[in-house]
Amino acid sequence: MERKENTPERERKRIYEEKHKTERKAKCKIWGTSLDRVYADEIDEFLSKYHITKVALIAAGFEALKEQIEKTKIE
């Protein structure tokens, strides 16, 4: 893949990325997941309708699963 022509802006971004790549990777995690297209579109439509971010969806789902597991442990 060829790089686009260098511009001052692109050069600045490349230098910044090179300097901060390790820091950025340590701070955030990206999961490469895939869902059935119809199911993913349904989720996206719901999130858009209620102005919910995917991060909020993941956090809420995680908390709900933790609660569910705790209830299972108690019973």
mmCIF file of C-alpha atoms in Angstrom:
data_model
loop_
_atom_site.group_PDB
_atom_site.id
_atom_site.type_symbol
_atom_site.label_atom_id
_atom_site.label_comp_id
_atom_site.label_asym_id
_atom_site.label_seq_id
_atom_site.Cartn_x
_atom_site.Cartn_y
_atom_site.Cartn_z
ATOM 1 C CA MET A 1 0.000 0.000 0.000
ATOM 2 C CA GLU A 2 1.383 3.362 -0.977
ATOM 3 C CA ARG A 3 1.434 6.272 1.406
ATOM 4 C CA LYS A 4 -0.348 9.417 0.395
ATOM 5 C CA GLU A 5 1.732 12.421 -0.531
ATOM 6 C CA ASN A 6 3.427 14.007 2.458
ATOM 7 C CA THR A 7 1.899 17.202 3.703
ATOM 8 C CA PRO A 8 2.901 19.134 6.827
ATOM 9 C CA GLU A 9 -0.284 17.895 8.537
ATOM 10 C CA ARG A 10 0.362 14.230 7.664
ATOM 11 C CA GLU A 11 3.978 14.501 8.775
ATOM 12 C CA ARG A 12 2.892 16.013 12.094
ATOM 13 C CA LYS A 13 0.346 13.228 12.656
ATOM 14 C CA ARG A 14 2.872 10.497 11.806
ATOM 15 C CA ILE A 15 5.448 11.933 14.197
ATOM 16 C CA TYR A 16 2.829 12.278 16.940
ATOM 17 C CA GLU A 17 1.607 8.706 16.401
ATOM 18 C CA GLU A 18 5.133 7.310 16.494
ATOM 19 C CA LYS A 19 5.886 9.110 19.767
ATOM 20 C CA HIS A 20 2.593 8.172 21.461
ATOM 21 C CA LYS A 21 1.850 4.711 20.011
ATOM 22 C CA THR A 22 2.920 2.750 23.106
ATOM 23 C CA GLU A 23 1.126 5.124 25.465
ATOM 24 C CA ARG A 24 -2.088 4.921 23.408
ATOM 25 C CA LYS A 25 -1.978 1.126 23.200
ATOM 26 C CA ALA A 26 -1.440 0.863 26.961
ATOM 27 C CA LYS A 27 -4.398 3.165 27.641
ATOM 28 C CA CYS A 28 -7.072 1.663 25.358
ATOM 29 C CA LYS A 29 -8.004 -1.757 24.074
ATOM 30 C CA ILE A 30 -9.707 -2.464 20.761
ATOM 31 C CA TRP A 31 -11.620 -5.682 20.283
ATOM 32 C CA GLY A 32 -11.995 -6.866 16.743
ATOM 33 C CA THR A 33 -15.360 -8.574 16.917
ATOM 34 C CA SER A 34 -17.904 -9.481 14.319
ATOM 35 C CA LEU A 35 -21.654 -9.923 14.502
ATOM 36 C CA ASP A 36 -24.282 -10.995 12.044
ATOM 37 C CA ARG A 37 -25.064 -7.925 9.896
ATOM 38 C CA VAL A 38 -28.803 -7.922 10.694
ATOM 39 C CA TYR A 39 -28.159 -8.189 14.443
ATOM 40 C CA ALA A 40 -25.451 -5.498 14.320
ATOM 41 C CA ASP A 41 -27.748 -3.157 12.375
ATOM 42 C CA GLU A 42 -30.491 -3.721 14.966
ATOM 43 C CA ILE A 43 -28.068 -2.820 17.762
ATOM 44 C CA ASP A 44 -26.831 0.272 15.896
ATOM 45 C CA GLU A 45 -30.399 1.439 15.278
ATOM 46 C CA PHE A 46 -31.253 1.032 18.975
ATOM 47 C CA LEU A 47 -28.122 2.889 20.077
ATOM 48 C CA SER A 48 -28.806 5.743 17.666
ATOM 49 C CA LYS A 49 -32.460 5.998 18.687
ATOM 50 C CA TYR A 50 -31.586 6.354 22.382
ATOM 51 C CA HIS A 51 -28.262 8.215 21.915
ATOM 52 C CA ILE A 52 -26.223 5.480 23.612
ATOM 53 C CA THR A 53 -22.554 4.922 22.807
ATOM 54 C CA LYS A 54 -21.104 1.494 22.138
ATOM 55 C CA VAL A 55 -18.827 2.001 25.127
ATOM 56 C CA ALA A 56 -21.878 2.618 27.345
ATOM 57 C CA LEU A 57 -23.499 -0.526 25.919
ATOM 58 C CA ILE A 58 -20.440 -2.624 26.742
ATOM 59 C CA ALA A 59 -20.135 -1.161 30.247
ATOM 60 C CA ALA A 60 -23.849 -1.715 31.004
ATOM 61 C CA GLY A 61 -23.718 -5.252 29.642
ATOM 62 C CA PHE A 62 -20.644 -6.036 31.705
ATOM 63 C CA GLU A 63 -22.268 -4.730 34.893
ATOM 64 C CA ALA A 64 -25.461 -6.695 34.155
ATOM 65 C CA LEU A 65 -23.459 -9.894 33.614
ATOM 66 C CA LYS A 66 -21.544 -9.373 36.858
ATOM 67 C CA GLU A 67 -24.834 -8.975 38.752
ATOM 68 C CA GLN A 68 -26.244 -12.072 37.069
ATOM 69 C CA ILE A 69 -23.186 -14.121 38.037
ATOM 70 C CA GLU A 70 -23.338 -12.865 41.632
ATOM 71 C CA LYS A 71 -27.018 -13.874 41.903
ATOM 72 C CA THR A 72 -26.139 -17.326 40.558
ATOM 73 C CA LYS A 73 -23.351 -17.713 43.145
ATOM 74 C CA ILE A 74 -25.714 -16.818 46.017
ATOM 75 C CA GLU A 75 -28.430 -19.294 45.036
#
